[in-house]
Coordinates of C-alpha atoms in Angstrom, one line a residue:
X1 CA -45.9 24.3 103.6
X2 CA -42.6 24.7 101.7
X3 CA -42.4 20.9 101.2
X4 CA -46.0 20.8 99.8
X5 CA -45.3 23.7 97.4
X6 CA -42.2 22.0 96.1
X7 CA -44.0 18.7 95.5
X8 CA -46.8 20.5 93.7
X9 CA -44.4 22.3 91.4
X10 CA -42.5 19.1 90.7
X11 CA -45.8 17.2 89.8
X12 CA -46.8 20.1 87.6
X13 CA -43.5 20.1 85.6
X14 CA -43.6 16.3 85.3
X15 CA -47.1 16.5 84.0
X16 CA -46.2 19.2 81.4
X17 CA -43.1 17.1 80.4
X18 CA -45.3 14.0 79.8
X19 CA -47.7 16.0 77.7
X20 CA -44.9 17.4 75.6
X21 CA -43.5 13.9 75.0
X22 CA -46.9 12.6 74.0
X23 CA -47.3 15.4 71.5
X24 CA -43.9 14.8 70.0
X25 CA -44.6 11.0 69.7
X26 CA -47.9 11.6 68.0
X27 CA -46.4 14.0 65.5
X28 CA -43.7 11.5 64.6
X29 CA -46.2 8.8 64.1
X30 CA -48.3 11.0 61.9
X31 CA -45.3 11.9 59.7
X32 CA -44.5 8.2 59.1
X33 CA -47.8 7.9 57.2
X34 CA -46.9 10.4 54.4
X35 CA -45.3 7.8 52.1
X36 CA -48.6 5.8 52.3
X37 CA -50.6 8.8 51.3
X38 CA -48.3 9.5 48.4
X39 CA -48.7 6.0 47.3
X40 CA -52.5 6.3 47.3
X41 CA -52.3 9.4 45.1
X42 CA -50.1 7.5 42.5
X43 CA -52.7 4.8 42.2
X44 CA -55.3 7.3 41.3
X45 CA -53.4 8.5 38.2
X46 CA -54.5 7.4 34.7
X47 CA -52.9 4.3 33.3
X48 CA -51.1 6.4 30.6
X49 CA -49.3 8.3 33.4
X50 CA -48.1 5.4 35.4
X51 CA -44.4 4.4 35.0
X52 CA -43.0 0.9 34.6
X53 CA -46.3 -0.5 33.3
X54 CA -46.2 -2.4 29.9
X55 CA -48.4 -0.7 27.3
X56 CA -51.3 -2.6 25.8
X57 CA -49.7 -1.9 22.4
X58 CA -47.2 0.4 20.6
X59 CA -48.5 2.5 17.7
X60 CA -46.3 4.2 15.1
X61 CA -47.9 7.0 13.1
X62 CA -46.3 8.1 9.8
X63 CA -47.8 11.2 8.3
X64 CA -47.0 11.5 4.5
X65 CA -46.8 14.4 2.1
X66 CA -45.3 17.2 4.2
X67 CA -43.6 19.8 2.0
X68 CA -46.6 20.7 -0.2
X69 CA -48.1 23.1 2.3
X70 CA -47.5 25.3 5.3
X71 CA -50.8 26.1 6.9
X72 CA -53.0 25.4 9.9
X73 CA -53.6 21.8 8.8
X74 CA -49.9 20.8 8.4
X75 CA -49.1 22.7 11.6
X76 CA -52.0 21.0 13.3
X77 CA -50.4 17.6 13.0
X78 CA -47.3 18.9 14.7
X79 CA -49.4 19.9 17.7
X80 CA -50.9 16.4 18.2
X81 CA -50.1 14.8 21.6
X82 CA -48.2 11.9 20.1
X83 CA -44.8 11.1 18.6
X84 CA -45.0 11.4 14.8
X85 CA -42.8 10.3 12.0
X86 CA -43.1 13.1 9.4
X87 CA -42.5 12.0 5.9
X88 CA -41.5 15.0 3.8
X89 CA -41.4 15.0 0.0
X90 CA -38.3 16.7 -1.4
X91 CA -38.5 19.3 -4.1
X92 CA -41.3 21.5 -2.8
X93 CA -41.5 25.0 -1.4
X94 CA -41.8 24.0 2.2
X95 CA -39.8 20.8 2.2
X96 CA -36.6 22.1 3.7
X97 CA -38.3 24.4 6.3
X98 CA -40.8 21.8 7.4
X99 CA -38.0 19.4 8.3
X100 CA -36.6 21.9 10.8
X101 CA -40.1 22.7 12.1
X102 CA -41.0 19.1 12.7
X103 CA -37.9 18.4 14.7
X104 CA -38.3 21.6 16.7
X105 CA -41.8 20.4 17.7
X106 CA -40.4 17.1 19.0
X107 CA -41.1 14.8 16.0
X108 CA -38.8 12.8 13.8
X109 CA -38.4 13.2 10.0
X110 CA -37.9 10.9 7.1
X111 CA -37.7 11.4 3.3
X112 CA -40.9 10.6 1.4
X113 CA -39.1 9.5 -1.7
X114 CA -41.0 9.7 -5.0
X115 CA -40.9 6.4 -6.9
X116 CA -42.2 5.2 -10.2
X117 CA -45.9 4.3 -10.2
X118 CA -47.8 1.9 -12.4
X119 CA -50.0 4.9 -13.3
X120 CA -48.7 8.4 -14.2
X121 CA -46.2 10.0 -11.9
X122 CA -46.9 13.7 -11.2
X123 CA -44.3 16.2 -10.0
X124 CA -40.9 15.7 -8.3
X125 CA -39.4 14.6 -11.7
X126 CA -35.8 15.3 -10.5
X127 CA -36.3 12.9 -7.6
X128 CA -38.4 10.0 -8.9
X129 CA -36.7 6.6 -8.7
X130 CA -37.4 4.7 -11.8
X131 CA -36.9 1.1 -13.0
X132 CA -33.9 0.7 -15.3
X133 CA -32.0 3.5 -13.5
X134 CA -28.2 2.9 -13.0
X135 CA -26.8 2.9 -9.5
X136 CA -25.2 6.3 -10.0
X137 CA -28.5 7.9 -10.9
X138 CA -30.2 6.4 -7.9
X139 CA -27.4 7.5 -5.6
X140 CA -27.5 11.0 -6.9
X141 CA -31.3 11.4 -6.4
X142 CA -31.4 9.8 -3.0
X143 CA -28.4 11.9 -1.8
X144 CA -30.0 15.1 -3.2
X145 CA -33.2 14.3 -1.2
X146 CA -31.3 13.8 2.1
X147 CA -29.2 16.9 1.4
X148 CA -32.4 18.9 1.0
X149 CA -33.9 17.5 4.2
X150 CA -30.9 16.9 6.5
X151 CA -33.0 16.2 9.5
X152 CA -34.3 13.0 7.8
X153 CA -33.1 9.7 9.5
X154 CA -34.8 7.3 7.1
X155 CA -36.9 7.0 4.0
X156 CA -40.3 5.6 2.8
X157 CA -41.7 5.4 -0.6
X158 CA -44.1 8.0 -2.2
X159 CA -46.2 6.0 -4.7
X160 CA -43.8 3.4 -6.1
X161 CA -46.1 0.6 -7.1
X162 CA -43.8 -0.2 -10.0
X163 CA -40.5 0.8 -8.4
X164 CA -40.9 -1.2 -5.2
X165 CA -41.7 -4.3 -7.3
X166 CA -38.2 -4.1 -9.0
X167 CA -35.6 -5.9 -6.9
X168 CA -32.7 -4.4 -8.9
X169 CA -33.8 -0.8 -8.2
X170 CA -34.5 -1.7 -4.6
X171 CA -31.0 -3.1 -4.3
X172 CA -29.6 0.1 -5.6
X173 CA -31.7 2.1 -3.1
X174 CA -30.7 -0.2 -0.2
X175 CA -27.0 0.3 -1.0
X176 CA -27.3 4.1 -0.7
X177 CA -29.3 3.8 2.5
X178 CA -26.7 1.5 4.0
X179 CA -23.8 3.9 3.2
X180 CA -25.8 6.8 4.7
X181 CA -26.9 4.7 7.7
X182 CA -30.6 5.4 7.1
X183 CA -33.5 3.1 7.6
X184 CA -36.3 2.1 5.2
X185 CA -40.1 1.9 5.7
X186 CA -42.0 0.0 3.0
X187 CA -45.3 1.9 2.5
X188 CA -46.6 -1.2 0.7
X189 CA -48.4 0.6 -2.1
X190 CA -48.6 -2.7 -3.9
X191 CA -48.9 -6.4 -2.9
X192 CA -46.1 -7.1 -5.3
X193 CA -43.5 -5.1 -3.4
X194 CA -40.1 -6.7 -2.8
X195 CA -38.7 -3.5 -1.2
X196 CA -38.6 -4.6 2.4
X197 CA -37.2 -8.0 1.7
X198 CA -34.5 -6.8 -0.8
X199 CA -33.4 -3.8 1.3
X200 CA -33.4 -5.9 4.6
X201 CA -31.1 -8.5 2.9
X202 CA -28.5 -5.7 2.7
X203 CA -28.6 -5.4 6.5
X204 CA -30.5 -2.1 6.4
X205 CA -33.0 -1.6 9.2
X206 CA -36.5 -1.9 7.8
X207 CA -40.1 -2.3 8.6
X208 CA -43.5 -1.9 6.9
X209 CA -46.8 -0.2 7.4
X210 CA -49.8 -2.2 8.6
X211 CA -52.7 0.2 7.9
X212 CA -53.4 3.1 5.6
X213 CA -55.7 5.4 7.6
X214 CA -57.2 7.6 4.9
X215 CA -57.5 6.0 1.5
X216 CA -61.0 7.2 1.8
X217 CA -61.5 10.8 3.1
X218 CA -64.5 10.0 5.4
X219 CA -64.2 10.6 9.1
X220 CA -66.1 7.4 10.0
X221 CA -63.9 5.3 7.7
X222 CA -60.7 6.9 9.0
X223 CA -61.8 6.2 12.6
X224 CA -62.5 2.6 11.6
X225 CA -59.1 2.2 10.1
X226 CA -57.5 3.8 13.1
X227 CA -59.2 1.3 15.4
X228 CA -58.0 -1.5 13.2
X229 CA -54.5 -0.2 13.8
X230 CA -55.1 -0.1 17.5
X231 CA -56.4 -3.7 17.5
X232 CA -53.3 -4.9 15.5
X233 CA -51.0 -3.2 18.0
X234 CA -52.7 -4.9 20.9
X235 CA -52.6 -8.3 19.1
X236 CA -49.1 -8.1 17.8
X237 CA -47.5 -5.7 20.3
X238 CA -47.0 -3.0 17.8
X239 CA -48.4 -1.6 14.5
X240 CA -47.6 1.2 12.1
X241 CA -50.2 3.3 10.3
X242 CA -49.8 5.8 7.5
X243 CA -52.0 8.9 7.1
X244 CA -51.8 12.0 5.0
X245 CA -52.1 15.8 5.6
X246 CA -55.8 15.9 5.3
X247 CA -58.2 17.8 7.6
X248 CA -60.3 14.7 8.1
X249 CA -57.3 12.7 9.3
X250 CA -56.2 15.5 11.6
X251 CA -59.7 15.7 13.2
X252 CA -59.8 12.0 13.8
X253 CA -56.4 11.9 15.4
X254 CA -57.1 14.9 17.6
X255 CA -60.1 13.0 18.9
X256 CA -58.8 9.5 19.2
X257 CA -55.2 9.9 20.3
X258 CA -56.0 11.1 23.9
X259 CA -58.6 8.4 24.3
X260 CA -56.3 5.6 23.1
X261 CA -53.5 6.8 25.4
X262 CA -55.9 6.7 28.3
X263 CA -56.6 3.1 27.5
X264 CA -52.9 2.2 27.9
X265 CA -51.5 2.4 24.4
X266 CA -48.2 4.1 23.6
X267 CA -47.3 6.2 20.5
X268 CA -43.7 5.8 19.5
X269 CA -41.4 7.0 16.7
X270 CA -41.2 4.5 13.9
X271 CA -37.4 4.5 14.2
X272 CA -37.9 2.7 17.5
X273 CA -39.9 0.0 15.8
X274 CA -37.5 -1.3 13.2
X275 CA -36.9 -5.0 12.5

């Protein structure tokens, strides 16, 4: 009887031991599947959230005319889910403060420099760059603008259909930008512009806008212009659009930016898109 009881106990313990080993082995096998499950979750994420995937195109958005106002419309642009290049006109009530606010909200800032127009220039008389100006006058006005908006890392032209067609004036401007290590964006307010070519020849980083979004303040037309910008970005790899602080422009961008990002396009600071 004693021998039988011992064998029974031994078999019982061996059986329990085998069951425990099987349970441990099964748990170890189950844990090895976790990386595969994580991988499946990553694949389900939207294209815009995936890393190391080339975007369909890179889009730069410059919003002109900050400085005039400080309201829900100007603030609304700063809340858009995209990197913006905020072009601030010097000499206005909110110019200095808005430079700080834009940077605090994660955007970059450039000076929106008033320049002589073929028509009549309005406002900013102490900043307007005019044909026939001597180098010292150009230097004084450009430095004054950057001193007022110290967050600015570059400059584009406000109006300037006459100024940007004058190679001598653009040469003076380019010399100041080179000394201050700032870049230049040609807004291309005229087909006769020589600004980009002249300033680039001085080894100043430059580029130009591709599309004006809101020459006509109609939501359907702004949307059409925005889609043209997207198409150029896909065709050429990148494109730059300029809009203004208008409620129609803000509404279109609020609607379209999330949709375009989901389609695989990337919004980038213009300072990262220089030639």
